Amino acid sequence: KIVIGGNFTTLNGVTSTRIARVNAGGSRDASFVSTVGTNAVVESIVLQENGKILIGGSFTKYNNITRNYIARLHPDGTMDESFNKTLNGANKPIYKLISQDEKYIAVGDFTVYNGIGRNRITRIIGGEDIHLDTNSIDVRKVKIYPNPTSEKLFISTDLILNKFIIYDL
């Protein structure tokens, strides 16, 4: 079975708002029940090892419950209300979720995730109990310039940085 997301509102003539699961032959899997679905586009889907489904996108609600750009579903399509229950999610869309051994990288237009400054990328840790990687620094306290750069890159902060890695997206 394949979980699909996007900007569709029906699948094979049946209401399926932006997320659905299809059988190997392409028919809609009726056992996957998303009821209302998302209120905007599902951009990225990751299947977790525990069978749950992590989704990211431009949506702010799943089944009319606020979930800011990220949500986790049970294998049957119902929302896992234990995920992001006390968290704020992102402040803008998440376009890509990447699985990394029970850790998940979220990339998008957001600058804040769960109240912590994140410059369009963050790592989320966990299987059953997903939480924000608090080992990451608050990017609002670090200035990197010029951006873009070709020869020299300057880093300015009052934080003590023993080790850091710079990624070029």
PDB file of N, CA and C in Angstrom, residues 25-123:
ATOM      1  N   GLY A  25      -2.682  -1.969  -6.743  1.00  0.00           N
ATOM      2  CA  GLY A  25      -3.273  -1.799  -8.068  1.00  0.00           C
ATOM      3  C   GLY A  25      -3.754  -0.386  -8.366  1.00  0.00           C
ATOM      4  N   GLY A  26      -3.646   0.529  -7.377  1.00  0.00           N
ATOM      5  CA  GLY A  26      -4.044   1.909  -7.590  1.00  0.00           C
ATOM      6  C   GLY A  26      -5.410   2.270  -7.053  1.00  0.00           C
ATOM      7  N   SER A  27      -6.163   1.287  -6.580  1.00  0.00           N
ATOM      8  CA  SER A  27      -7.478   1.593  -6.014  1.00  0.00           C
ATOM      9  C   SER A  27      -7.306   2.228  -4.630  1.00  0.00           C
ATOM     10  N   ARG A  28      -8.266   3.037  -4.237  1.00  0.00           N
ATOM     11  CA  ARG A  28      -8.242   3.700  -2.934  1.00  0.00           C
ATOM     12  C   ARG A  28      -8.396   2.668  -1.826  1.00  0.00           C
ATOM     13  N   ASP A  29      -7.560   2.765  -0.799  1.00  0.00           N
ATOM     14  CA  ASP A  29      -7.640   1.882   0.361  1.00  0.00           C
ATOM     15  C   ASP A  29      -8.661   2.467   1.334  1.00  0.00           C
ATOM     16  N   ALA A  30      -9.825   1.881   1.410  1.00  0.00           N
ATOM     17  CA  ALA A  30     -10.920   2.387   2.245  1.00  0.00           C
ATOM     18  C   ALA A  30     -10.633   2.250   3.739  1.00  0.00           C
ATOM     19  N   SER A  31      -9.644   1.440   4.132  1.00  0.00           N
ATOM     20  CA  SER A  31      -9.332   1.294   5.553  1.00  0.00           C
ATOM     21  C   SER A  31      -8.507   2.477   6.082  1.00  0.00           C
ATOM     22  N   PHE A  32      -7.992   3.315   5.198  1.00  0.00           N
ATOM     23  CA  PHE A  32      -7.255   4.518   5.589  1.00  0.00           C
ATOM     24  C   PHE A  32      -8.263   5.658   5.645  1.00  0.00           C
ATOM     25  N   VAL A  33      -8.559   6.127   6.847  1.00  0.00           N
ATOM     26  CA  VAL A  33      -9.621   7.107   7.033  1.00  0.00           C
ATOM     27  C   VAL A  33      -9.027   8.429   7.516  1.00  0.00           C
ATOM     28  N   SER A  34      -8.973   9.402   6.625  1.00  0.00           N
ATOM     29  CA  SER A  34      -8.467  10.713   7.033  1.00  0.00           C
ATOM     30  C   SER A  34      -9.600  11.703   7.256  1.00  0.00           C
ATOM     31  N   THR A  35     -10.823  11.303   7.146  1.00  0.00           N
ATOM     32  CA  THR A  35     -12.040  12.124   7.270  1.00  0.00           C
ATOM     33  C   THR A  35     -11.870  13.475   6.576  1.00  0.00           C
ATOM     34  N   VAL A  36     -11.634  14.544   7.313  1.00  0.00           N
ATOM     35  CA  VAL A  36     -11.532  15.877   6.723  1.00  0.00           C
ATOM     36  C   VAL A  36     -10.211  16.074   5.994  1.00  0.00           C
ATOM     37  N   GLY A  37      -9.147  15.443   6.458  1.00  0.00           N
ATOM     38  CA  GLY A  37      -7.827  15.601   5.849  1.00  0.00           C
ATOM     39  C   GLY A  37      -7.178  16.910   6.266  1.00  0.00           C
ATOM     40  N   THR A  38      -6.315  17.446   5.399  1.00  0.00           N
ATOM     41  CA  THR A  38      -5.609  18.688   5.707  1.00  0.00           C
ATOM     42  C   THR A  38      -6.288  19.870   5.024  1.00  0.00           C
ATOM     43  N   ASN A  39      -6.040  21.064   5.553  1.00  0.00           N
ATOM     44  CA  ASN A  39      -6.639  22.269   4.976  1.00  0.00           C
ATOM     45  C   ASN A  39      -5.752  22.917   3.915  1.00  0.00           C
ATOM     46  N   ALA A  40      -4.619  22.318   3.609  1.00  0.00           N
ATOM     47  CA  ALA A  40      -3.727  22.792   2.543  1.00  0.00           C
ATOM     48  C   ALA A  40      -2.829  21.617   2.129  1.00  0.00           C
ATOM     49  N   VAL A  41      -1.903  21.872   1.255  1.00  0.00           N
ATOM     50  CA  VAL A  41      -1.106  20.832   0.592  1.00  0.00           C
ATOM     51  C   VAL A  41      -0.250  20.011   1.557  1.00  0.00           C
ATOM     52  N   VAL A  42      -0.230  18.681   1.340  1.00  0.00           N
ATOM     53  CA  VAL A  42       0.713  17.778   2.005  1.00  0.00           C
ATOM     54  C   VAL A  42       1.912  17.679   1.070  1.00  0.00           C
ATOM     55  N   GLU A  43       3.060  18.178   1.529  1.00  0.00           N
ATOM     56  CA  GLU A  43       4.265  18.250   0.693  1.00  0.00           C
ATOM     57  C   GLU A  43       5.176  17.035   0.847  1.00  0.00           C
ATOM     58  N   SER A  44       5.211  16.451   2.065  1.00  0.00           N
ATOM     59  CA  SER A  44       6.179  15.391   2.335  1.00  0.00           C
ATOM     60  C   SER A  44       5.581  14.361   3.288  1.00  0.00           C
ATOM     61  N   ILE A  45       5.928  13.109   3.071  1.00  0.00           N
ATOM     62  CA  ILE A  45       5.426  11.997   3.885  1.00  0.00           C
ATOM     63  C   ILE A  45       6.598  11.080   4.233  1.00  0.00           C
ATOM     64  N   VAL A  46       6.694  10.712   5.506  1.00  0.00           N
ATOM     65  CA  VAL A  46       7.713   9.755   5.952  1.00  0.00           C
ATOM     66  C   VAL A  46       7.006   8.662   6.731  1.00  0.00           C
ATOM     67  N   LEU A  47       7.259   7.415   6.380  1.00  0.00           N
ATOM     68  CA  LEU A  47       6.731   6.279   7.130  1.00  0.00           C
ATOM     69  C   LEU A  47       7.736   5.930   8.219  1.00  0.00           C
ATOM     70  N   GLN A  48       7.293   5.968   9.469  1.00  0.00           N
ATOM     71  CA  GLN A  48       8.175   5.657  10.581  1.00  0.00           C
ATOM     72  C   GLN A  48       8.275   4.150  10.766  1.00  0.00           C
ATOM     73  N   GLU A  49       9.331   3.731  11.437  1.00  0.00           N
ATOM     74  CA  GLU A  49       9.551   2.307  11.673  1.00  0.00           C
ATOM     75  C   GLU A  49       8.423   1.691  12.492  1.00  0.00           C
ATOM     76  N   ASN A  50       7.743   2.483  13.321  1.00  0.00           N
ATOM     77  CA  ASN A  50       6.652   1.979  14.150  1.00  0.00           C
ATOM     78  C   ASN A  50       5.324   1.939  13.395  1.00  0.00           C
ATOM     79  N   GLY A  51       5.352   2.237  12.084  1.00  0.00           N
ATOM     80  CA  GLY A  51       4.154   2.186  11.259  1.00  0.00           C
ATOM     81  C   GLY A  51       3.384   3.495  11.178  1.00  0.00           C
ATOM     82  N   LYS A  52       3.760   4.442  12.016  1.00  0.00           N
ATOM     83  CA  LYS A  52       3.074   5.733  11.977  1.00  0.00           C
ATOM     84  C   LYS A  52       3.569   6.556  10.789  1.00  0.00           C
ATOM     85  N   ILE A  53       2.810   7.592  10.449  1.00  0.00           N
ATOM     86  CA  ILE A  53       3.074   8.375   9.241  1.00  0.00           C
ATOM     87  C   ILE A  53       3.283   9.827   9.634  1.00  0.00           C
ATOM     88  N   LEU A  54       4.444  10.365   9.330  1.00  0.00           N
ATOM     89  CA  LEU A  54       4.760  11.758   9.611  1.00  0.00           C
ATOM     90  C   LEU A  54       4.530  12.554   8.332  1.00  0.00           C
ATOM     91  N   ILE A  55       3.729  13.634   8.423  1.00  0.00           N
ATOM     92  CA  ILE A  55       3.442  14.440   7.234  1.00  0.00           C
ATOM     93  C   ILE A  55       3.825  15.894   7.486  1.00  0.00           C
ATOM     94  N   GLY A  56       4.305  16.550   6.448  1.00  0.00           N
ATOM     95  CA  GLY A  56       4.630  17.971   6.510  1.00  0.00           C
ATOM     96  C   GLY A  56       4.063  18.657   5.292  1.00  0.00           C
ATOM     97  N   GLY A  57       3.858  19.960   5.393  1.00  0.00           N
ATOM     98  CA  GLY A  57       3.331  20.682   4.248  1.00  0.00           C
ATOM     99  C   GLY A  57       2.923  22.095   4.576  1.00  0.00           C
ATOM    100  N   SER A  58       1.974  22.609   3.793  1.00  0.00           N
ATOM    101  CA  SER A  58       1.478  23.977   3.943  1.00  0.00           C
ATOM    102  C   SER A  58       0.242  24.034   4.835  1.00  0.00           C
ATOM    103  N   PHE A  59      -0.196  22.918   5.356  1.00  0.00           N
ATOM    104  CA  PHE A  59      -1.424  22.847   6.156  1.00  0.00           C
ATOM    105  C   PHE A  59      -1.210  23.355   7.579  1.00  0.00           C
ATOM    106  N   THR A  60      -2.284  23.817   8.182  1.00  0.00           N
ATOM    107  CA  THR A  60      -2.269  24.210   9.592  1.00  0.00           C
ATOM    108  C   THR A  60      -3.270  23.396  10.408  1.00  0.00           C
ATOM    109  N   LYS A  61      -4.033  22.532   9.714  1.00  0.00           N
ATOM    110  CA  LYS A  61      -5.006  21.678  10.405  1.00  0.00           C
ATOM    111  C   LYS A  61      -5.053  20.306   9.751  1.00  0.00           C
ATOM    112  N   TYR A  62      -5.272  19.292  10.583  1.00  0.00           N
ATOM    113  CA  TYR A  62      -5.542  17.934  10.116  1.00  0.00           C
ATOM    114  C   TYR A  62      -6.822  17.512  10.813  1.00  0.00           C
ATOM    115  N   ASN A  63      -7.826  17.145  10.025  1.00  0.00           N
ATOM    116  CA  ASN A  63      -9.145  16.792  10.570  1.00  0.00           C
ATOM    117  C   ASN A  63      -9.678  17.876  11.505  1.00  0.00           C
ATOM    118  N   ASN A  64      -9.490  19.131  11.084  1.00  0.00           N
ATOM    119  CA  ASN A  64      -9.953  20.325  11.808  1.00  0.00           C
ATOM    120  C   ASN A  64      -9.286  20.545  13.159  1.00  0.00           C
ATOM    121  N   ILE A  65      -8.173  19.882  13.423  1.00  0.00           N
ATOM    122  CA  ILE A  65      -7.407  20.096  14.654  1.00  0.00           C
ATOM    123  C   ILE A  65      -6.104  20.790  14.263  1.00  0.00           C
ATOM    124  N   THR A  66      -5.765  21.863  14.957  1.00  0.00           N
ATOM    125  CA  THR A  66      -4.573  22.637  14.613  1.00  0.00           C
ATOM    126  C   THR A  66      -3.314  21.789  14.721  1.00  0.00           C
ATOM    127  N   ARG A  67      -2.581  21.757  13.655  1.00  0.00           N
ATOM    128  CA  ARG A  67      -1.277  21.100  13.561  1.00  0.00           C
ATOM    129  C   ARG A  67      -0.467  21.938  12.586  1.00  0.00           C
ATOM    130  N   ASN A  68       0.395  22.786  13.100  1.00  0.00           N
ATOM    131  CA  ASN A  68       1.109  23.756  12.279  1.00  0.00           C
ATOM    132  C   ASN A  68       2.192  23.139  11.413  1.00  0.00           C
ATOM    133  N   TYR A  69       1.782  22.782  10.208  1.00  0.00           N
ATOM    134  CA  TYR A  69       2.662  22.345   9.125  1.00  0.00           C
ATOM    135  C   TYR A  69       3.292  20.966   9.326  1.00  0.00           C
ATOM    136  N   ILE A  70       2.970  20.293  10.433  1.00  0.00           N
ATOM    137  CA  ILE A  70       3.493  18.946  10.665  1.00  0.00           C
ATOM    138  C   ILE A  70       2.490  18.179  11.532  1.00  0.00           C
ATOM    139  N   ALA A  71       2.311  16.899  11.215  1.00  0.00           N
ATOM    140  CA  ALA A  71       1.411  16.047  12.006  1.00  0.00           C
ATOM    141  C   ALA A  71       1.881  14.605  11.899  1.00  0.00           C
ATOM    142  N   ARG A  72       1.444  13.788  12.821  1.00  0.00           N
ATOM    143  CA  ARG A  72       1.731  12.354  12.743  1.00  0.00           C
ATOM    144  C   ARG A  72       0.414  11.606  12.789  1.00  0.00           C
ATOM    145  N   LEU A  73       0.304  10.601  11.922  1.00  0.00           N
ATOM    146  CA  LEU A  73      -0.913   9.808  11.799  1.00  0.00           C
ATOM    147  C   LEU A  73      -0.653   8.374  12.243  1.00  0.00           C
ATOM    148  N   HIS A  74      -1.690   7.728  12.727  1.00  0.00           N
ATOM    149  CA  HIS A  74      -1.640   6.297  12.967  1.00  0.00           C
ATOM    150  C   HIS A  74      -1.706   5.603  11.606  1.00  0.00           C
ATOM    151  N   PRO A  75      -1.334   4.335  11.517  1.00  0.00           N
ATOM    152  CA  PRO A  75      -1.372   3.630  10.226  1.00  0.00           C
ATOM    153  C   PRO A  75      -2.737   3.638   9.541  1.00  0.00           C
ATOM    154  N   ASP A  76      -3.820   3.831  10.308  1.00  0.00           N
ATOM    155  CA  ASP A  76      -5.156   3.845   9.695  1.00  0.00           C
ATOM    156  C   ASP A  76      -5.588   5.239   9.217  1.00  0.00           C
ATOM    157  N   GLY A  77      -4.719   6.245   9.358  1.00  0.00           N
ATOM    158  CA  GLY A  77      -5.026   7.593   8.894  1.00  0.00           C
ATOM    159  C   GLY A  77      -5.564   8.527   9.956  1.00  0.00           C
ATOM    160  N   THR A  78      -5.908   8.004  11.130  1.00  0.00           N
ATOM    161  CA  THR A  78      -6.358   8.880  12.209  1.00  0.00           C
ATOM    162  C   THR A  78      -5.150   9.612  12.791  1.00  0.00           C
ATOM    163  N   MET A  79      -5.399  10.794  13.324  1.00  0.00           N
ATOM    164  CA  MET A  79      -4.300  11.589  13.837  1.00  0.00           C
ATOM    165  C   MET A  79      -3.785  11.044  15.161  1.00  0.00           C
ATOM    166  N   ASP A  80      -2.467  11.011  15.291  1.00  0.00           N
ATOM    167  CA  ASP A  80      -1.822  10.638  16.541  1.00  0.00           C
ATOM    168  C   ASP A  80      -1.757  11.906  17.387  1.00  0.00           C
ATOM    169  N   GLU A  81      -2.706  12.038  18.300  1.00  0.00           N
ATOM    170  CA  GLU A  81      -2.801  13.265  19.087  1.00  0.00           C
ATOM    171  C   GLU A  81      -1.690  13.394  20.117  1.00  0.00           C
ATOM    172  N   SER A  82      -0.908  12.340  20.356  1.00  0.00           N
ATOM    173  CA  SER A  82       0.205  12.447  21.292  1.00  0.00           C
ATOM    174  C   SER A  82       1.378  13.207  20.680  1.00  0.00           C
ATOM    175  N   PHE A  83       1.430  13.274  19.356  1.00  0.00           N
ATOM    176  CA  PHE A  83       2.509  13.995  18.682  1.00  0.00           C
ATOM    177  C   PHE A  83       2.155  15.474  18.572  1.00  0.00           C
ATOM    178  N   ASN A  84       3.107  16.309  18.936  1.00  0.00           N
ATOM    179  CA  ASN A  84       2.967  17.758  18.802  1.00  0.00           C
ATOM    180  C   ASN A  84       1.828  18.307  19.653  1.00  0.00           C
ATOM    181  N   LYS A  85       1.416  17.544  20.668  1.00  0.00           N
ATOM    182  CA  LYS A  85       0.296  17.953  21.508  1.00  0.00           C
ATOM    183  C   LYS A  85       0.620  19.226  22.294  1.00  0.00           C
ATOM    184  N   THR A  86       1.833  19.300  22.814  1.00  0.00           N
ATOM    185  CA  THR A  86       2.232  20.471  23.593  1.00  0.00           C
ATOM    186  C   THR A  86       3.198  21.359  22.818  1.00  0.00           C
ATOM    187  N   LEU A  87       3.424  21.050  21.568  1.00  0.00           N
ATOM    188  CA  LEU A  87       4.372  21.813  20.772  1.00  0.00           C
ATOM    189  C   LEU A  87       3.635  22.712  19.790  1.00  0.00           C
ATOM    190  N   ASN A  88       4.302  23.737  19.325  1.00  0.00           N
ATOM    191  CA  ASN A  88       3.680  24.693  18.413  1.00  0.00           C
ATOM    192  C   ASN A  88       3.877  24.340  16.947  1.00  0.00           C
ATOM    193  N   GLY A  89       4.757  23.415  16.636  1.00  0.00           N
ATOM    194  CA  GLY A  89       5.064  23.121  15.244  1.00  0.00           C
ATOM    195  C   GLY A  89       5.891  24.238  14.639  1.00  0.00           C
ATOM    196  N   ALA A  90       5.803  24.390  13.345  1.00  0.00           N
ATOM    197  CA  ALA A  90       6.577  25.398  12.631  1.00  0.00           C
ATOM    198  C   ALA A  90       5.741  26.663  12.432  1.00  0.00           C
ATOM    199  N   ASN A  91       6.423  27.770  12.138  1.00  0.00           N
ATOM    200  CA  ASN A  91       5.693  29.009  11.893  1.00  0.00           C
ATOM    201  C   ASN A  91       5.409  29.237  10.402  1.00  0.00           C
ATOM    202  N   LYS A  92       5.948  28.391   9.548  1.00  0.00           N
ATOM    203  CA  LYS A  92       5.685  28.447   8.105  1.00  0.00           C
ATOM    204  C   LYS A  92       5.823  27.023   7.551  1.00  0.00           C
ATOM    205  N   PRO A  93       5.486  26.813   6.278  1.00  0.00           N
ATOM    206  CA  PRO A  93       5.440  25.450   5.713  1.00  0.00           C
ATOM    207  C   PRO A  93       6.726  24.632   5.816  1.00  0.00           C
ATOM    208  N   ILE A  94       6.508  23.309   5.938  1.00  0.00           N
ATOM    209  CA  ILE A  94       7.581  22.318   5.880  1.00  0.00           C
ATOM    210  C   ILE A  94       7.439  21.616   4.539  1.00  0.00           C
ATOM    211  N   TYR A  95       8.482  21.679   3.731  1.00  0.00           N
ATOM    212  CA  TYR A  95       8.416  21.113   2.383  1.00  0.00           C
ATOM    213  C   TYR A  95       9.024  19.726   2.261  1.00  0.00           C
ATOM    214  N   LYS A  96       9.921  19.370   3.182  1.00  0.00           N
ATOM    215  CA  LYS A  96      10.578  18.072   3.067  1.00  0.00           C
ATOM    216  C   LYS A  96      10.846  17.515   4.449  1.00  0.00           C
ATOM    217  N   LEU A  97      10.509  16.246   4.647  1.00  0.00           N
ATOM    218  CA  LEU A  97      10.844  15.498   5.852  1.00  0.00           C
ATOM    219  C   LEU A  97      11.757  14.363   5.429  1.00  0.00           C
ATOM    220  N   ILE A  98      12.838  14.178   6.153  1.00  0.00           N
ATOM    221  CA  ILE A  98      13.814  13.148   5.805  1.00  0.00           C
ATOM    222  C   ILE A  98      14.041  12.271   7.034  1.00  0.00           C
ATOM    223  N   SER A  99      13.933  10.967   6.866  1.00  0.00           N
ATOM    224  CA  SER A  99      14.151  10.029   7.955  1.00  0.00           C
ATOM    225  C   SER A  99      15.640   9.766   8.112  1.00  0.00           C
ATOM    226  N   GLN A 100      16.080   9.710   9.392  1.00  0.00           N
ATOM    227  CA  GLN A 100      17.502   9.502   9.675  1.00  0.00           C
ATOM    228  C   GLN A 100      17.634   8.719  10.980  1.00  0.00           C
ATOM    229  N   ASP A 101      17.367   7.405  10.951  1.00  0.00           N
ATOM    230  CA  ASP A 101      17.509   6.550  12.136  1.00  0.00           C
ATOM    231  C   ASP A 101      16.784   7.097  13.360  1.00  0.00           C
ATOM    232  N   GLU A 102      15.441   7.101  13.328  1.00  0.00           N
ATOM    233  CA  GLU A 102      14.610   7.603  14.425  1.00  0.00           C
ATOM    234  C   GLU A 102      14.775   9.103  14.662  1.00  0.00           C
ATOM    235  N   LYS A 103      15.452   9.777  13.744  1.00  0.00           N
ATOM    236  CA  LYS A 103      15.541  11.226  13.758  1.00  0.00           C
ATOM    237  C   LYS A 103      14.972  11.687  12.440  1.00  0.00           C
ATOM    238  N   TYR A 104      14.436  12.890  12.434  1.00  0.00           N
ATOM    239  CA  TYR A 104      13.814  13.405  11.231  1.00  0.00           C
ATOM    240  C   TYR A 104      14.278  14.824  10.990  1.00  0.00           C
ATOM    241  N   ILE A 105      14.684  15.094   9.782  1.00  0.00           N
ATOM    242  CA  ILE A 105      15.089  16.439   9.385  1.00  0.00           C
ATOM    243  C   ILE A 105      13.882  17.082   8.707  1.00  0.00           C
ATOM    244  N   ALA A 106      13.529  18.285   9.128  1.00  0.00           N
ATOM    245  CA  ALA A 106      12.454  19.048   8.507  1.00  0.00           C
ATOM    246  C   ALA A 106      13.066  20.269   7.839  1.00  0.00           C
ATOM    247  N   VAL A 107      12.697  20.490   6.572  1.00  0.00           N
ATOM    248  CA  VAL A 107      13.219  21.614   5.804  1.00  0.00           C
ATOM    249  C   VAL A 107      12.033  22.371   5.228  1.00  0.00           C
ATOM    250  N   GLY A 108      12.076  23.695   5.275  1.00  0.00           N
ATOM    251  CA  GLY A 108      10.973  24.478   4.721  1.00  0.00           C
ATOM    252  C   GLY A 108      11.211  25.961   4.820  1.00  0.00           C
ATOM    253  N   ASP A 109      10.127  26.721   4.850  1.00  0.00           N
ATOM    254  CA  ASP A 109      10.192  28.185   4.927  1.00  0.00           C
ATOM    255  C   ASP A 109      10.192  28.685   6.367  1.00  0.00           C
ATOM    256  N   PHE A 110      10.097  27.817   7.352  1.00  0.00           N
ATOM    257  CA  PHE A 110       9.975  28.227   8.743  1.00  0.00           C
ATOM    258  C   PHE A 110      11.266  28.846   9.280  1.00  0.00           C
ATOM    259  N   THR A 111      11.110  29.753  10.235  1.00  0.00           N
ATOM    260  CA  THR A 111      12.251  30.338  10.942  1.00  0.00           C
ATOM    261  C   THR A 111      12.173  30.033  12.434  1.00  0.00           C
ATOM    262  N   VAL A 112      11.021  29.483  12.868  1.00  0.00           N
ATOM    263  CA  VAL A 112      10.830  29.087  14.258  1.00  0.00           C
ATOM    264  C   VAL A 112      10.142  27.724  14.262  1.00  0.00           C
ATOM    265  N   TYR A 113      10.625  26.802  15.108  1.00  0.00           N
ATOM    266  CA  TYR A 113       9.976  25.515  15.297  1.00  0.00           C
ATOM    267  C   TYR A 113       9.834  25.325  16.797  1.00  0.00           C
ATOM    268  N   ASN A 114       8.597  25.176  17.257  1.00  0.00           N
ATOM    269  CA  ASN A 114       8.292  25.019  18.684  1.00  0.00           C
ATOM    270  C   ASN A 114       8.882  26.138  19.535  1.00  0.00           C
ATOM    271  N   GLY A 115       8.832  27.366  19.007  1.00  0.00           N
ATOM    272  CA  GLY A 115       9.281  28.523  19.754  1.00  0.00           C
ATOM    273  C   GLY A 115      10.779  28.754  19.742  1.00  0.00           C
ATOM    274  N   ILE A 116      11.519  27.910  19.052  1.00  0.00           N
ATOM    275  CA  ILE A 116      12.981  28.035  18.997  1.00  0.00           C
ATOM    276  C   ILE A 116      13.386  28.431  17.587  1.00  0.00           C
ATOM    277  N   GLY A 117      14.278  29.407  17.477  1.00  0.00           N
ATOM    278  CA  GLY A 117      14.737  29.872  16.170  1.00  0.00           C
ATOM    279  C   GLY A 117      15.406  28.753  15.380  1.00  0.00           C
ATOM    280  N   ARG A 118      14.906  28.531  14.200  1.00  0.00           N
ATOM    281  CA  ARG A 118      15.462  27.526  13.287  1.00  0.00           C
ATOM    282  C   ARG A 118      15.399  28.143  11.897  1.00  0.00           C
ATOM    283  N   ASN A 119      16.509  28.223  11.238  1.00  0.00           N
ATOM    284  CA  ASN A 119      16.566  28.884   9.939  1.00  0.00           C
ATOM    285  C   ASN A 119      16.293  27.903   8.815  1.00  0.00           C
ATOM    286  N   ARG A 120      15.021  27.507   8.677  1.00  0.00           N
ATOM    287  CA  ARG A 120      14.516  26.680   7.588  1.00  0.00           C
ATOM    288  C   ARG A 120      14.931  25.209   7.645  1.00  0.00           C
ATOM    289  N   ILE A 121      15.592  24.806   8.740  1.00  0.00           N
ATOM    290  CA  ILE A 121      15.950  23.390   8.899  1.00  0.00           C
ATOM    291  C   ILE A 121      16.015  23.070  10.391  1.00  0.00           C
ATOM    292  N   THR A 122      15.490  21.906  10.776  1.00  0.00           N
ATOM    293  CA  THR A 122      15.594  21.460  12.167  1.00  0.00           C
ATOM    294  C   THR A 122      15.606  19.943  12.195  1.00  0.00           C
ATOM    295  N   ARG A 123      16.060  19.400  13.306  1.00  0.00           N
ATOM    296  CA  ARG A 123      16.051  17.945  13.481  1.00  0.00           C
ATOM    297  C   ARG A 123      15.108  17.597  14.621  1.00  0.00           C
TER     298      ARG A 123
END
